[in-house]
Short mmCIF file of C-alpha atoms and ligand atoms in Angstrom, two decimals:
data_model
loop_
_atom_site.label_atom_id
_atom_site.label_comp_id
_atom_site.label_asym_id
_atom_site.label_seq_id
_atom_site.Cartn_x
_atom_site.Cartn_y
_atom_site.Cartn_z
CA UNK A 750 84.47 103.46 107.64
CA UNK A 751 85.19 107.27 109.01
CA UNK A 752 81.96 107.69 110.60
CA UNK A 753 83.35 108.97 113.81
CA UNK A 754 84.87 111.69 111.92
CA UNK A 755 81.78 112.45 109.16
CA UNK A 756 78.19 113.24 109.27
CA UNK A 757 75.77 111.17 107.31
CA UNK A 758 74.90 113.02 104.17
CA UNK A 759 78.70 113.89 103.87
CA UNK A 760 79.86 110.35 104.73
CA UNK A 761 77.64 108.88 102.19
CA UNK A 762 79.10 111.62 99.17
CA UNK A 763 82.32 110.92 100.04
CA UNK A 764 81.89 107.31 99.95
CA UNK A 765 80.88 107.18 96.79
CA UNK A 766 83.02 109.37 95.33
CA UNK A 767 85.98 107.25 96.84
CA UNK A 768 84.60 104.14 95.73
CA UNK A 769 84.68 105.53 92.34
CA UNK A 770 88.14 106.73 92.98
CA UNK A 771 89.54 103.79 94.47
CA UNK A 772 87.88 101.02 92.52
CA UNK A 773 86.35 97.86 93.41
CA UNK A 774 87.80 96.23 96.58
CA UNK A 775 89.61 99.24 97.89
CA UNK A 776 86.80 101.07 100.51
CA UNK A 777 87.74 103.92 102.46
CA UNK A 778 87.85 101.79 106.36
CA UNK A 779 88.63 103.88 109.48
CA UNK A 780 90.00 107.12 110.51
CA UNK A 781 92.36 106.28 113.44
CA UNK A 782 94.17 110.00 113.14
CA UNK A 783 92.71 111.08 110.25
CA UNK A 784 93.22 108.71 107.76
CA UNK A 785 92.88 107.64 104.78
CA UNK A 786 92.42 105.27 102.38
CA UNK A 787 92.14 101.71 101.32
CA UNK A 788 91.97 101.50 105.05
CA UNK A 789 93.67 104.62 106.43
CA UNK A 790 95.41 106.27 109.15
CA UNK A 791 97.13 109.34 109.58
CA UNK A 792 100.64 110.32 109.31
CA UNK A 793 102.77 112.84 110.24
CA UNK A 794 104.87 115.40 108.26
CA UNK A 795 107.53 117.70 107.74
CA UNK A 796 110.92 117.30 106.06
CA UNK A 797 113.40 114.68 106.65
CA UNK A 798 116.06 116.92 107.92
CA UNK A 799 114.02 119.35 109.87
CA UNK A 800 114.04 117.33 113.21
CA UNK A 801 117.30 119.40 114.31
CA UNK A 802 115.88 121.58 116.89
CA UNK A 803 116.17 122.18 120.55
CA UNK A 804 115.24 118.80 121.47
CA UNK A 805 117.80 116.65 119.42
CA UNK A 806 120.25 117.01 122.05
CA UNK A 807 117.94 114.66 124.08
CA UNK A 808 116.84 112.51 121.38
CA UNK A 809 120.03 111.17 120.49
CA UNK A 810 121.01 110.23 124.22
CA UNK A 811 117.49 108.66 124.46
CA UNK A 812 118.24 107.02 121.32
CA UNK A 813 121.31 104.82 122.34
CA UNK A 814 120.40 101.10 122.04
CA UNK A 815 120.43 99.48 125.21
CA UNK A 816 122.20 96.01 125.46
CA UNK A 817 119.77 93.63 123.86
CA UNK A 818 119.52 91.53 127.41
CA UNK A 819 116.72 88.96 126.20
CA UNK A 820 118.03 88.02 122.96
CA UNK A 821 117.49 84.24 122.31
CA UNK A 822 119.37 82.34 119.88
CA UNK A 823 117.15 81.67 116.71
CA UNK A 824 115.56 84.32 117.83
CA UNK A 825 117.72 87.71 117.51
CA UNK A 826 116.22 90.70 118.39
CA UNK A 827 113.04 89.09 119.57
CA UNK A 828 112.22 89.06 123.49
CA UNK A 829 110.27 86.40 125.57
CA UNK A 830 106.92 88.21 126.78
CA UNK A 831 106.28 85.86 129.65
CA UNK A 832 102.67 84.34 130.09
CA UNK A 833 100.32 86.13 132.46
CA UNK A 834 96.99 87.94 132.93
CA UNK A 835 96.94 91.44 132.00
CA UNK A 836 93.80 94.31 132.16
CA UNK A 837 93.16 94.73 128.35
CA UNK A 838 90.99 97.82 127.30
CA UNK A 839 89.99 100.68 129.81
CA UNK A 840 86.98 101.64 131.52
CA UNK A 841 88.28 105.20 130.76
CA UNK A 842 88.45 105.45 127.11
CA UNK A 843 90.33 108.35 125.47
CA UNK A 844 88.17 107.46 122.26
CA UNK A 845 85.08 105.45 123.47
CA UNK A 846 83.45 104.81 119.90
CA UNK A 847 86.88 102.65 118.88
CA UNK A 848 85.84 99.97 121.58
CA UNK A 849 88.66 100.81 124.03
CA UNK A 850 86.24 99.89 126.76
CA UNK A 851 85.38 97.59 128.89
CA UNK A 852 88.61 96.68 130.77
CA UNK A 853 88.91 92.65 130.85
CA UNK A 854 91.04 90.46 132.26
CA UNK A 855 92.97 88.41 129.66
CA UNK A 856 95.21 85.48 130.15
CA UNK A 857 98.11 84.88 127.55
CA UNK A 858 100.89 82.19 127.12
CA UNK A 859 104.28 83.36 126.44
CA UNK A 860 105.50 84.16 122.82
CA UNK A 861 108.51 86.04 121.12
CA UNK A 862 108.08 89.32 119.88
CA UNK A 863 110.10 91.59 117.58
CA UNK A 864 112.01 94.34 119.94
CA UNK A 865 111.38 96.57 116.94
CA UNK A 866 108.94 97.09 114.34
CA UNK A 867 110.17 95.80 110.79
CA UNK A 868 112.47 98.25 109.42
CA UNK A 869 113.12 99.03 105.30
CA UNK A 870 115.99 96.81 105.84
CA UNK A 871 114.43 93.86 106.95
CA UNK A 872 111.65 93.98 104.26
CA UNK A 873 114.13 94.61 101.68
CA UNK A 874 115.54 91.12 102.49
CA UNK A 875 112.08 89.65 102.16
CA UNK A 876 111.56 91.38 98.85
CA UNK A 877 114.92 90.37 97.56
CA UNK A 878 114.20 86.45 98.72
CA UNK A 879 110.95 86.18 97.40
CA UNK A 880 110.09 88.61 94.80
CA UNK A 881 107.03 89.82 97.20
CA UNK A 882 105.16 92.92 95.41
CA UNK A 883 103.23 94.83 97.79
CA UNK A 884 99.78 95.74 96.97
CA UNK A 885 100.63 99.89 97.39
CA UNK A 886 102.84 98.72 94.13
CA UNK A 887 100.57 96.38 92.58
CA UNK A 888 97.40 99.13 92.90
CA UNK A 889 100.02 102.04 91.84
CA UNK A 890 99.40 103.97 94.41
CA UNK A 891 99.40 104.64 98.07
CA UNK A 892 98.43 107.50 100.59
CA UNK A 893 100.66 110.05 101.82
CA UNK A 894 100.76 112.80 104.29
CA UNK A 895 100.03 116.13 102.77
CA UNK A 896 103.13 117.97 104.66
CA UNK A 897 105.44 115.50 103.15
CA UNK A 898 104.89 115.52 99.47
CA UNK A 899 106.78 117.70 97.03
CA UNK A 900 104.46 120.44 95.37
CA UNK A 901 105.16 118.91 91.81
CA UNK A 902 103.98 115.85 93.04
CA UNK A 903 100.68 117.62 94.87
CA UNK A 904 100.24 119.41 91.83
CA UNK A 905 99.14 115.90 89.54
CA UNK A 906 96.70 115.15 92.62
CA UNK A 907 93.18 116.09 92.31
CA UNK A 908 91.23 114.67 94.98
CA UNK A 909 91.62 113.97 98.86
CA UNK A 910 89.73 112.35 101.50
CA UNK A 911 86.98 114.66 102.43
CA UNK A 912 87.20 113.73 106.14
CA UNK A 913 91.10 113.93 106.21
CA UNK A 914 92.21 116.24 103.36
CA UNK A 915 95.61 116.13 104.73
CA UNK A 916 96.10 112.60 103.47
CA UNK A 917 96.38 112.40 99.47
CA UNK A 918 96.64 109.27 97.42
CA UNK A 919 99.92 109.31 95.22
CA UNK A 920 100.68 107.80 92.28
CA UNK A 921 103.77 105.21 93.05
CA UNK A 922 104.18 106.06 96.54
CA UNK A 923 105.39 102.72 97.72
CA UNK A 924 107.89 101.12 100.11
CA UNK A 925 110.68 101.98 98.34
CA UNK A 926 109.01 105.57 97.83
CA UNK A 927 107.20 106.88 100.72
CA UNK A 928 106.63 110.31 99.76
CA UNK A 929 105.89 109.63 95.80
CA UNK A 930 108.29 108.74 92.73
CA UNK A 931 110.38 111.48 93.99
CA UNK A 932 111.13 109.85 97.14
CA UNK A 933 113.90 107.22 98.21
CA UNK A 934 114.65 105.17 101.66
CA UNK A 935 118.44 105.24 101.02
CA UNK A 936 118.81 107.01 104.42
CA UNK A 937 116.11 105.49 106.10
CA UNK A 938 116.88 101.76 106.25
CA UNK A 939 116.82 101.65 109.75
CA UNK A 940 113.36 103.00 110.05
CA UNK A 941 110.32 101.38 110.01
CA UNK A 942 108.59 99.88 106.79
CA UNK A 943 105.82 101.92 105.53
CA UNK A 944 102.86 101.26 102.85
CA UNK A 945 102.53 97.82 103.70
CA UNK A 946 99.07 96.05 103.87
CA UNK A 947 97.78 93.83 106.26
CA UNK A 948 98.43 91.01 103.42
CA UNK A 949 102.23 92.15 103.13
CA UNK A 950 103.19 92.12 106.99
CA UNK A 951 101.24 88.75 106.81
CA UNK A 952 103.55 87.31 104.19
CA UNK A 953 106.68 88.89 106.08
CA UNK A 954 105.90 87.22 108.90
CA UNK A 955 105.01 83.91 107.48
CA UNK A 956 108.03 83.71 105.47
CA UNK A 957 110.23 84.81 108.68
CA UNK A 958 108.61 81.87 110.83
CA UNK A 959 106.65 84.15 112.81
CA UNK A 960 102.99 85.80 112.65
CA UNK A 961 101.53 88.43 113.49
CA UNK A 962 100.23 89.54 116.88
CA UNK A 963 96.93 89.06 118.15
CA UNK A 964 95.59 92.57 119.46
CA UNK A 965 95.49 91.21 122.89
CA UNK A 966 99.82 89.93 122.75
CA UNK A 967 100.02 93.28 121.19
CA UNK A 968 98.61 95.30 124.07
CA UNK A 969 99.86 93.07 126.95
CA UNK A 970 103.22 93.63 125.48
CA UNK A 971 102.92 97.18 124.94
CA UNK A 972 102.30 97.40 128.53
CA UNK A 973 105.93 96.31 129.54
CA UNK A 974 104.52 94.60 133.08
CA UNK A 975 102.63 97.56 133.83
CA UNK A 976 99.04 97.41 135.07
CA UNK A 977 96.84 99.85 134.08
CA UNK A 978 99.11 102.38 132.76
CA UNK A 979 98.42 104.98 129.66
CA UNK A 980 101.71 104.41 128.27
CA UNK A 981 104.39 101.82 128.10
CA UNK A 982 106.54 103.85 130.30
CA UNK A 983 103.69 105.12 132.78
CA UNK A 984 101.14 107.60 132.77
CA UNK A 985 102.90 111.07 131.85
CA UNK A 986 103.24 111.43 128.16
CA UNK A 987 106.93 113.21 129.05
CA UNK A 988 108.29 112.14 132.53
CA UNK A 989 110.85 114.57 133.65
CA UNK A 990 110.35 116.83 130.13
CA UNK A 991 111.96 113.84 128.44
CA UNK A 992 110.32 112.48 125.09
CA UNK A 993 109.59 108.56 125.32
CA UNK A 994 108.01 108.00 121.92
CA UNK A 995 107.81 109.39 118.27
CA UNK A 996 104.73 111.42 118.04
CA UNK A 997 103.40 115.11 117.08
CA UNK A 998 104.34 118.30 118.98
CA UNK A 999 102.81 121.55 117.73
CA UNK A 1000 99.27 122.21 115.82
CA UNK A 1001 98.27 119.15 113.73
CA UNK A 1002 98.08 119.35 110.79
CA UNK A 1003 99.83 122.53 109.89
CA UNK A 1004 102.91 122.45 112.67
CA UNK A 1005 105.33 119.83 113.75
CA UNK A 1006 108.19 121.33 115.55
CA UNK A 1007 109.78 117.96 115.77
CA UNK A 1008 110.26 118.58 119.61
CA UNK A 1009 111.01 114.80 119.95
CA UNK A 1010 113.83 114.77 117.38
CA UNK A 1011 111.71 113.68 114.20
CA UNK A 1012 108.98 114.82 112.15
CA UNK A 1013 108.67 111.58 110.31
CA UNK A 1014 109.46 107.99 111.65
CA UNK A 1015 112.67 107.73 113.41
CA UNK A 1016 114.96 104.88 113.36
CA UNK A 1017 113.24 101.34 114.75
CA UNK A 1018 115.92 101.32 117.74
CA UNK A 1019 114.90 105.23 118.89
CA UNK A 1020 113.48 105.89 122.22
CA UNK A 1021 113.44 104.03 125.50
CA UNK A 1022 112.65 100.52 125.44
CA UNK A 1023 109.39 99.26 127.55
CA UNK A 1024 109.84 97.05 130.48
CA UNK A 1025 109.80 93.93 128.20
CA UNK A 1026 112.57 95.35 125.81
CA UNK A 1027 110.34 96.53 123.41
CA UNK A 1028 110.82 100.02 121.26
CA UNK A 1029 108.48 102.20 119.62
CA UNK A 1030 105.57 99.98 120.52
CA UNK A 1031 103.56 103.74 120.75
CA UNK A 1032 104.21 105.99 118.33
CA UNK A 1033 106.84 106.13 114.89
CA UNK A 1034 104.78 103.68 112.67
CA UNK A 1035 101.16 102.18 113.73
CA UNK A 1036 101.14 98.32 113.80
CA UNK A 1037 99.11 96.00 112.54
CA UNK A 1038 97.70 92.78 114.16
CA UNK A 1039 96.27 89.67 113.12
CA UNK A 1040 92.67 90.55 114.60
CA UNK A 1041 89.27 91.56 112.62
CA UNK A 1042 88.23 94.86 113.90
CA UNK A 1043 84.94 94.95 116.31
CA UNK A 1044 84.11 97.70 118.87
CA UNK A 1045 82.01 95.42 120.98
CA UNK A 1046 83.59 93.35 123.63
CA UNK A 1047 82.30 91.92 126.47
CA UNK A 1048 84.07 92.26 130.08
CA UNK A 1049 84.27 88.26 130.17
CA UNK A 1050 87.42 86.96 131.27
CA UNK A 1051 89.40 85.04 128.41
CA UNK A 1052 92.59 82.84 127.43
CA UNK A 1053 94.32 83.80 124.40
CA UNK A 1054 91.89 85.87 122.31
CA UNK A 1055 92.24 85.91 118.88
CA UNK A 1056 89.55 88.62 117.85
CA UNK A 1057 86.41 88.25 115.79
CA UNK A 1058 85.90 85.31 113.62
CA UNK A 1059 85.24 87.67 110.51
CA UNK A 1060 85.28 91.29 109.43
CA UNK A 1061 86.06 93.91 107.11
CA UNK A 1062 89.07 95.84 108.58
CA UNK A 1063 91.91 94.25 110.93
CA UNK A 1064 93.25 96.16 113.84
CA UNK A 1065 96.23 98.12 114.38
CA UNK A 1066 97.88 99.72 117.26
CA UNK A 1067 100.08 102.02 118.85
CA UNK A 1068 99.39 105.16 116.53
CA UNK A 1069 102.18 107.07 114.78
CA UNK A 1070 104.37 109.91 114.20
CA UNK A 1071 101.45 111.95 112.66
CA UNK A 1072 99.50 111.38 116.40
CA UNK A 1073 98.51 114.37 118.37
CA UNK A 1074 96.53 114.40 121.63
CA UNK A 1075 94.20 117.17 119.83
CA UNK A 1076 93.37 114.95 117.05
CA UNK A 1077 94.68 111.56 117.55
CA UNK A 1078 95.25 110.54 120.87
CA UNK A 1079 95.46 106.89 119.90
CA UNK A 1080 99.60 106.82 121.20
CA UNK A 1081 98.11 104.42 124.24
CA UNK A 1082 98.29 100.65 124.54
CA UNK A 1083 94.78 100.48 124.93
CA UNK A 1084 93.89 102.55 121.79
CA UNK A 1085 93.07 100.91 118.44
CA UNK A 1086 92.10 101.60 115.06
CA UNK A 1087 91.61 100.10 111.87
CA UNK A 1088 91.84 99.86 108.21
CA UNK A 1089 90.90 97.35 105.56
CA UNK A 1090 93.77 94.40 105.19
CA UNK A 1091 94.61 95.85 101.55
CA UNK A 1092 95.34 99.20 103.03
CA UNK A 1093 98.62 101.05 103.18
CA UNK A 1094 100.09 104.43 104.39
CA UNK A 1095 103.27 106.47 104.92
CA UNK A 1096 102.67 105.65 108.81
CA UNK A 1097 101.60 101.98 109.08
CA UNK A 1098 104.05 99.10 109.43
CA UNK A 1099 104.11 96.05 111.86
CA UNK A 1100 106.05 93.78 114.06
CA UNK A 1101 105.91 89.92 113.98
CA UNK A 1102 105.58 87.37 116.86
CA UNK A 1103 106.54 83.71 117.38
CA UNK A 1104 105.77 80.90 119.65
CA UNK A 1105 107.74 80.53 122.83
CA UNK A 1106 109.40 76.83 123.15
CA1 CA B 1044 107.77 113.22 116.16
CA1 CA B 1045 105.04 101.20 116.22
#
């Protein structure tokens, strides 16, 4: 629940209100970035074309795809992440209540990981092959950042999440209609899939012969071979004044300058890859992992941890284009947040992993 964002009495009132609005089985969960929803998180907004700012030039250069040097036959667009030991979590948590600490040694076997967040185009192949209907489509709504919704759609909505009033439950919002019924993805087929629940993401990975990464695998991969760095590329958010991830510049939630080139999602191939050849591990879309959520960890050294055996929420990692340091400083490898497995929103996607040979 969004406990970190709410006081006790307002929390209770909000919960009652939401339960009545969402119906059984759809519970407001974590707050990770001003979040929402059946489980929610935050997003960033602006119009699709408003990314043509001064920094657009830089982004065009940064977005040039690098050679896919580590691609392996049969595992196209995946890279082999070598086995190793790394420091998971941090003893200097940016958001202590999220359970980012303590730092602990984790050993992992090697695995393949998708270079990119799963795109609309990839997800469409899955839907065409299987007839899969996402949970957002079944429920009939999903959470969308207010800044992205047209006035016409907004006029039909009469409630919001008190802890995060910029999140609105929009009828007809789903992966094909990210901002509601009057939006589409025709010009965004190479952007990350959004409005997919944990259950939808798992179904996709299984169909592809893959699975969701554990939180440990995701974080190890995020770090790109660097030890104890904040971001996948180092400790400075914008080395030499350049943008390495799609996050929020300006004042959240009212002004997104799009200085990094994007006020919404970017193509999954945008921005430089990390040391393992992985793109957009932080920023752009949040990414589901297979772990259940828990904020209590021991400092014990472990091998291939899979998280708690049960829980209410699933862990998501990496932050999104809606994250700003002032509000949701979660575009860090050690950062984490959560949603219920049936939640979906306009800033939450995923990528898959597969066993190494
Ligand atoms: Ca951005
Ligand atoms: Ca991401």
